Short mmCIF file of C-alpha atoms and ligand atoms in Angstrom, two decimals:
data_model
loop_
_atom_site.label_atom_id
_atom_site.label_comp_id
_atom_site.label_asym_id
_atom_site.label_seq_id
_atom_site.Cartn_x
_atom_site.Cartn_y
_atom_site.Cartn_z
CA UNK A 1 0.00 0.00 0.00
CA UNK A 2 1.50 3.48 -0.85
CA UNK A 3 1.31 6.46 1.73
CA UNK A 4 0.94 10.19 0.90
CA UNK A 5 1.11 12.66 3.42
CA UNK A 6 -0.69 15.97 3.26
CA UNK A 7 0.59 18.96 5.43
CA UNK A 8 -2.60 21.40 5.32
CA UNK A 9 -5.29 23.66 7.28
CA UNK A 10 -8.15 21.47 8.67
CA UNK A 11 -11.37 22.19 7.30
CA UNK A 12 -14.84 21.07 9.19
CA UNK A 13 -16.56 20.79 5.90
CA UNK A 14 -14.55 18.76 4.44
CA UNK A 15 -14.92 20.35 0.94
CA UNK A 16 -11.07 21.46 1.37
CA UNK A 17 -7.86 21.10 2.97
CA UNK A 18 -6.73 18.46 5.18
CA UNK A 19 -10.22 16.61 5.32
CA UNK A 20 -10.76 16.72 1.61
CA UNK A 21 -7.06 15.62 0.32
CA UNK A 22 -7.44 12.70 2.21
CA UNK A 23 -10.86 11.83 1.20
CA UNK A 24 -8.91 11.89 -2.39
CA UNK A 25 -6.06 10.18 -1.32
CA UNK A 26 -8.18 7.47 -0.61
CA UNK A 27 -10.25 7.73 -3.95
CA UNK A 28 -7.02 7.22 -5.39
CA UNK A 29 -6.22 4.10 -3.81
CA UNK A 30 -3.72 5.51 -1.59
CA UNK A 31 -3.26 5.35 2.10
CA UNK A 32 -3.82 8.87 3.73
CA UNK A 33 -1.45 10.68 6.63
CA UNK A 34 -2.37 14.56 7.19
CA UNK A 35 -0.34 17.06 9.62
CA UNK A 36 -2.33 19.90 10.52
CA UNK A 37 -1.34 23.66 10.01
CA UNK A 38 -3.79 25.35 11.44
CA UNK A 39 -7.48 25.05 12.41
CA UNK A 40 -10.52 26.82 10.94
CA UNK A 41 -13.67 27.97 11.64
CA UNK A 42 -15.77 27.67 8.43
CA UNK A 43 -18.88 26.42 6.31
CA UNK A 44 -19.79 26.40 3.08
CA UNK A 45 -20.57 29.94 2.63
CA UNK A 46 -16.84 31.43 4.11
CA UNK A 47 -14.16 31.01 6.40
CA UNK A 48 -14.82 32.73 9.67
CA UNK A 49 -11.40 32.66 11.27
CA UNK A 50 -7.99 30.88 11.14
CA UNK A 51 -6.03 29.50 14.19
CA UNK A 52 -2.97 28.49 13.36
CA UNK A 53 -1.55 25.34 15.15
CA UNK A 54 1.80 26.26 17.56
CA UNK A 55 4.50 26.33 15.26
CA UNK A 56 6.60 23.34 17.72
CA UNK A 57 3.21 21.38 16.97
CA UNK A 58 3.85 21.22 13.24
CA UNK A 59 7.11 20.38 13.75
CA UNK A 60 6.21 17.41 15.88
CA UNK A 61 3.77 16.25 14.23
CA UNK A 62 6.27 15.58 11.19
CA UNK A 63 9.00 14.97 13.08
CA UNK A 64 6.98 12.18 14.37
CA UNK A 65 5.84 10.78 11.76
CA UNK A 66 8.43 10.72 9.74
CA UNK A 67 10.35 8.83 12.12
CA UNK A 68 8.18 5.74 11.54
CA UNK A 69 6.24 6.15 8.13
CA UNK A 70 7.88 7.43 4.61
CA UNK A 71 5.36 8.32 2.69
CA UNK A 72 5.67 7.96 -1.07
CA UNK A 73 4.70 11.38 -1.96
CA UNK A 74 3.77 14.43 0.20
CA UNK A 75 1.67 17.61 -0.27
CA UNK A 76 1.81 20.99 1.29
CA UNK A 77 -1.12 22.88 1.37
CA UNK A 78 -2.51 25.72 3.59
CA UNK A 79 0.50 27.28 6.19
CA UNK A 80 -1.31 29.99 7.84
CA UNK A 81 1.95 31.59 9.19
CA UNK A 82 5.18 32.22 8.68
CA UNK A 83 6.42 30.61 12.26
CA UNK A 84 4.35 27.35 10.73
CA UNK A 85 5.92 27.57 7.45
CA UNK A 86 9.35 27.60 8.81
CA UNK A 87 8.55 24.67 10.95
CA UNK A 88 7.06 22.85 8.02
CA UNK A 89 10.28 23.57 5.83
CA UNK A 90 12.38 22.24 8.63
CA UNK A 91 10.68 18.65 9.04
CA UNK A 92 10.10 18.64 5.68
CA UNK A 93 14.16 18.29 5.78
CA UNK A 94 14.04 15.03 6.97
CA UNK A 95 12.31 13.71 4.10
CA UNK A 96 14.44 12.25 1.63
CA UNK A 97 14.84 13.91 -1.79
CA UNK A 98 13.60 11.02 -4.07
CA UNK A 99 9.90 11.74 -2.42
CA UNK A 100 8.28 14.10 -4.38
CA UNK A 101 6.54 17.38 -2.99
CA UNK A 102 3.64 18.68 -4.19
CA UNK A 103 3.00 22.47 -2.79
CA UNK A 104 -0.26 23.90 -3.16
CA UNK A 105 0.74 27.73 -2.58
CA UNK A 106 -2.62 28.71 -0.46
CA UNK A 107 -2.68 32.20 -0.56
CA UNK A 108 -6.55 32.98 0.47
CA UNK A 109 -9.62 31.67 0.13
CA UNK A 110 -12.42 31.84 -2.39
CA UNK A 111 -14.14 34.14 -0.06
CA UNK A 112 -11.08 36.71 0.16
CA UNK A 113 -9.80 35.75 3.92
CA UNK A 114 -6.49 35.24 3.39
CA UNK A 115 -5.05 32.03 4.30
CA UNK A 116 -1.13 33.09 4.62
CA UNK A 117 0.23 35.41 6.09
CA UNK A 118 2.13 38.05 3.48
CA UNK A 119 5.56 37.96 5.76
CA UNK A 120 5.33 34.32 4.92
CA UNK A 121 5.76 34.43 1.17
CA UNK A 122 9.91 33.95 1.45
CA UNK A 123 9.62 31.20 3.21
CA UNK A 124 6.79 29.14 0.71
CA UNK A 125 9.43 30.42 -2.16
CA UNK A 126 11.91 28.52 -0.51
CA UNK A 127 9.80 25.76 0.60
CA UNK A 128 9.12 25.20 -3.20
CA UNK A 129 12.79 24.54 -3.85
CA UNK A 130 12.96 21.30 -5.66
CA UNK A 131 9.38 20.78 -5.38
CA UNK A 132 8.19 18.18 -8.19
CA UNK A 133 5.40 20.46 -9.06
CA UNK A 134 3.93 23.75 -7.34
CA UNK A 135 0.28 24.66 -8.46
CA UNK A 136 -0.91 28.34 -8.47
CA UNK A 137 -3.65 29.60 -9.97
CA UNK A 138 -3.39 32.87 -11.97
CA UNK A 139 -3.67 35.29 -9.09
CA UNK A 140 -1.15 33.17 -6.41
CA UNK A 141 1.03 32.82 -9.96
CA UNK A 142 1.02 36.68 -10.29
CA UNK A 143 1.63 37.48 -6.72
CA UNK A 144 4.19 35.50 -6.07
CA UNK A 145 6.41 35.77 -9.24
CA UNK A 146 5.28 39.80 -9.08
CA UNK A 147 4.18 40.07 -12.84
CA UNK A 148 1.23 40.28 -14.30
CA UNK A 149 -0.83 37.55 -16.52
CA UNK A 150 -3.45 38.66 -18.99
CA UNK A 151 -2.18 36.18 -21.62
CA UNK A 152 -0.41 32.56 -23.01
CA UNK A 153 3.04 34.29 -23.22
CA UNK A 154 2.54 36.41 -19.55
CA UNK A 155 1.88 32.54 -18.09
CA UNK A 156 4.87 31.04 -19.55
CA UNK A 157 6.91 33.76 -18.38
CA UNK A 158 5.39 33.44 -15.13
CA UNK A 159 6.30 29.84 -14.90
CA UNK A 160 10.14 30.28 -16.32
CA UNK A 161 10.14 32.52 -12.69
CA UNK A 162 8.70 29.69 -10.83
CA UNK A 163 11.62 27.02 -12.62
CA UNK A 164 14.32 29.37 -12.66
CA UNK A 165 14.20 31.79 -9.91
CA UNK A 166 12.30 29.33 -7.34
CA UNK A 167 13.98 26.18 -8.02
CA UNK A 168 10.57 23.85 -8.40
CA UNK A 169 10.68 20.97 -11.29
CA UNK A 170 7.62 22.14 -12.77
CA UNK A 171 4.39 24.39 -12.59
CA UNK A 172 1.12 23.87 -13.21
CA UNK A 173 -0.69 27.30 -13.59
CA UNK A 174 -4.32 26.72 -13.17
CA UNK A 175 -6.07 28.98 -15.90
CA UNK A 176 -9.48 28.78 -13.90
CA UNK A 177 -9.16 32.26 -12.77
CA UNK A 178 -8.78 33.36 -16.93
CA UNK A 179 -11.08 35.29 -18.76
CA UNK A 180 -10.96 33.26 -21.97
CA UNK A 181 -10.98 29.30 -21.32
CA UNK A 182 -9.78 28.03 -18.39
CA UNK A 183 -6.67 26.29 -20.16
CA UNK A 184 -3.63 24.98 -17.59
CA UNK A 185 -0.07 25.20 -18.23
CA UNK A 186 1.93 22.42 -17.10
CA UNK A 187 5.96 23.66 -17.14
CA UNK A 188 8.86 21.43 -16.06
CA UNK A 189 12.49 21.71 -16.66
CA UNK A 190 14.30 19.16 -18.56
CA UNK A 191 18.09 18.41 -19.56
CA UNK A 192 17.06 21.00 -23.41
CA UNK A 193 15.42 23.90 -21.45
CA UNK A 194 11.81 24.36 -19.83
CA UNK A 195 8.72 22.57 -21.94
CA UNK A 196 5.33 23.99 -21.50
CA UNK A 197 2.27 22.17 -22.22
CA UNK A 198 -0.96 23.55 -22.54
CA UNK A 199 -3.82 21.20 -21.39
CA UNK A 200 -6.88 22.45 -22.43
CA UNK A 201 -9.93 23.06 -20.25
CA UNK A 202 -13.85 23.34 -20.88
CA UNK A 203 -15.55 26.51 -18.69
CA UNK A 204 -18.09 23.86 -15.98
CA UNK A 205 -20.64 25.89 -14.74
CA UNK A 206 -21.63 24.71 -12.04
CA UNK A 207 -22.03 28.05 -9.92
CA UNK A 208 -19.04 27.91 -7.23
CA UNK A 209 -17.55 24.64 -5.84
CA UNK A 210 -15.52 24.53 -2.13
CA UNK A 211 -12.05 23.24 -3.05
CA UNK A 212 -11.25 22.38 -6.34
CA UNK A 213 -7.80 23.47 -5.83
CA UNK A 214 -7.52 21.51 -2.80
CA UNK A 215 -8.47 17.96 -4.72
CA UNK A 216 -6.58 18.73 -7.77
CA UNK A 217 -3.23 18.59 -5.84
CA UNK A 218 -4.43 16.02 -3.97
CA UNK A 219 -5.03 14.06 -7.12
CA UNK A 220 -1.55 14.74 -8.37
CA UNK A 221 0.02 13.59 -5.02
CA UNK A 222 -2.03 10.50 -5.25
CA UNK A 223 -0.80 9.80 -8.72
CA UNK A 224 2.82 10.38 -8.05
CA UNK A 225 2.70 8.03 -4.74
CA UNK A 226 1.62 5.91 -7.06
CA UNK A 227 4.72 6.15 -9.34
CA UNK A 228 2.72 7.61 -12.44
CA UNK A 229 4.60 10.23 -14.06
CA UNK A 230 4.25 13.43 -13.49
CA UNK A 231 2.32 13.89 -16.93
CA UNK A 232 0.02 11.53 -16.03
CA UNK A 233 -0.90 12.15 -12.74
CA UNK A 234 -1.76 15.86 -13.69
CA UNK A 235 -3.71 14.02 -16.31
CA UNK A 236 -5.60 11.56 -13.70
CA UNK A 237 -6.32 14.36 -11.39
CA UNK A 238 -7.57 17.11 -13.54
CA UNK A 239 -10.21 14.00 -15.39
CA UNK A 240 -10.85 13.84 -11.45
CA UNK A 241 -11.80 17.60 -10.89
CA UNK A 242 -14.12 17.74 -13.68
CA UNK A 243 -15.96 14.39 -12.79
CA UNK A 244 -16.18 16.14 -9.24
CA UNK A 245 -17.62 19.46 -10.46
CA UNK A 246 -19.80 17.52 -13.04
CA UNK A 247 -21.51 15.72 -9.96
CA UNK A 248 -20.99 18.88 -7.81
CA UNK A 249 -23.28 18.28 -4.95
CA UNK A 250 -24.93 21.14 -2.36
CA UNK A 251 -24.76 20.38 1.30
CA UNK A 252 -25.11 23.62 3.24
CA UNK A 253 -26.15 26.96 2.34
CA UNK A 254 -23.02 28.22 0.22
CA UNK A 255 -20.46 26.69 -2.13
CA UNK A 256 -21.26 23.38 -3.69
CA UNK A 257 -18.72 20.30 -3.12
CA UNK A 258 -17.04 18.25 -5.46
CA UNK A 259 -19.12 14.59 -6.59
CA UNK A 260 -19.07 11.90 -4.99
CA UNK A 261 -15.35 10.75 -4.53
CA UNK A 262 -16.42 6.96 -5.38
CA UNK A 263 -12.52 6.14 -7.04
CA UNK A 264 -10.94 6.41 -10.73
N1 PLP B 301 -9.77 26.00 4.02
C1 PLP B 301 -8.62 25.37 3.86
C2 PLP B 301 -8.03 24.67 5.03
C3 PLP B 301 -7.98 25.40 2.61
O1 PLP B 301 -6.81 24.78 2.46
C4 PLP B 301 -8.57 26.08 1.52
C5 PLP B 301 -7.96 26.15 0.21
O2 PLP B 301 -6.90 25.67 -0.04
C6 PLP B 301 -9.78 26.72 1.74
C7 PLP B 301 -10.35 26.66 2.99
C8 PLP B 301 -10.48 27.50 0.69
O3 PLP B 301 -11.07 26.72 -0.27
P1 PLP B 301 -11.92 27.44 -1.40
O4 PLP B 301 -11.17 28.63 -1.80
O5 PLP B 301 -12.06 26.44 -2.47
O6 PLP B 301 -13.23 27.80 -0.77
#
């Protein structure tokens, strides 16, 4: 059985964060371990506030658990602060560097309450050295390379920053957030240079859905515990968003959540 470790916020609804990557993991075949960042307070409508966890506690709780288990892939998601991101970043140094990371660079939620502290934006730059694949969407892609994307080229150049100036394996810039259609770019670095590859996406509108973001990196982690490469795990887990949105369900009063997670 293969392991994969998410280190994220948890989220009572269990639309996103901790609670919904390991309702994927599992959809996925894979064993589940979380690490908690930082509690919320939220439904399906908004977040209504953010503790984080004491920084020593995230620590630990990797520490710990590293110790004993290895998983076979691991995903960061929500830090909350930069005292927790630091603390992630240093247990994360005990993991060895043939597991591959997948960081989800939680900036803020869908509702606007920001889910990161600003002061903590170094230290997720840093955390995303050697990363196999980081996964912005076009806003977290803008503010954290500091340009501006209104177009194919603006995206590529915004992943060459990512590659170059980060130090992460690949990108995938999630074109959700576009205008025109909601294409991704997928951007890794190989031995002749950086190759991008656009993977084209259909609008779904299904009014808004809790954590999409959440479950696609989820998916990806899944896919690469798995030992499916990197192309095709970005494959398997985007096929795995849209089934989700496509059988989007409403529990509570405010953003629908993804379909039922019944496998691949
Ligand atoms: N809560 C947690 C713990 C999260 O990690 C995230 C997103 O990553 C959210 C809430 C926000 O999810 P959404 O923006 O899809 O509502």
């Amino acid at each position: 059985m293969k392991c994969a470790l998410s280190i994220a916020g948890s989220d009572p609804t269990g639309g996103a964060g901790l609670q919904a990557d390991l309702q994927v993991f599992s959809a996925f075949g894979v064993h589940g371990a979380g690490v908690v960042t930082a509690l919320t307070l939220q439904d399906s409508a908004k977040v209504h506030s953010v503790m984080p966890v004491f920084p020593s506690v995230a620590l630990d709780q990797i520490r710990v658990l590293l110790a004993d288990i290895t998983p076979s892939a691991v995903k960061v998601g929500m830090l909350a602060t930069d005292d927790v991101a630091r603390m992630v970043q240093l247990g994360l140094a005990n993991l060895g560097a043939d597991v591959p990371r997948v960081i989800d660079p939680v900036l803020a939620a869908s509702d606007g309450t920001p889910l990161l502290e600003r002061r903590a934006w170094p230290v997720l730059r840093e955390i995303m050295h050697g990363a196999e694949l980081v996964t912005p969407n076009i806003p977290e892609a803008e503010l954290l390379s500091e340009t501006s994307i209104s177009g194919a080229q603006d995206c590529e150049r915004a992943a060459r920053i990512f590659i170059e100036d980060f130090g992460c394996r690949g990108v995938l810039i999630k074109g959700g957030h576009s205008t025109g259609p909601p294409d991704d770019l997928l951007a890794f670095g190989g031995e002749s240079g950086i190759s991008f590859h656009w993977l084209g996406g259909e609008r779904i509108d299904v009014g808004a859905v809790h954590g999409t973001g959440c479950a696609l990196a989820s998916g990806i982690t899944a896919g690469l515990a798995l030992g499916h490469s990197l192309e095709r795990a970005v494959a398997d887990a985007r096929q795995f968003v849209v089934r989700g949105l496509l059988n989007a369900a409403s529990l509570g009063n405010g953003a629908r959540f993804l379909g039922p997670k019944d496998g691949q």
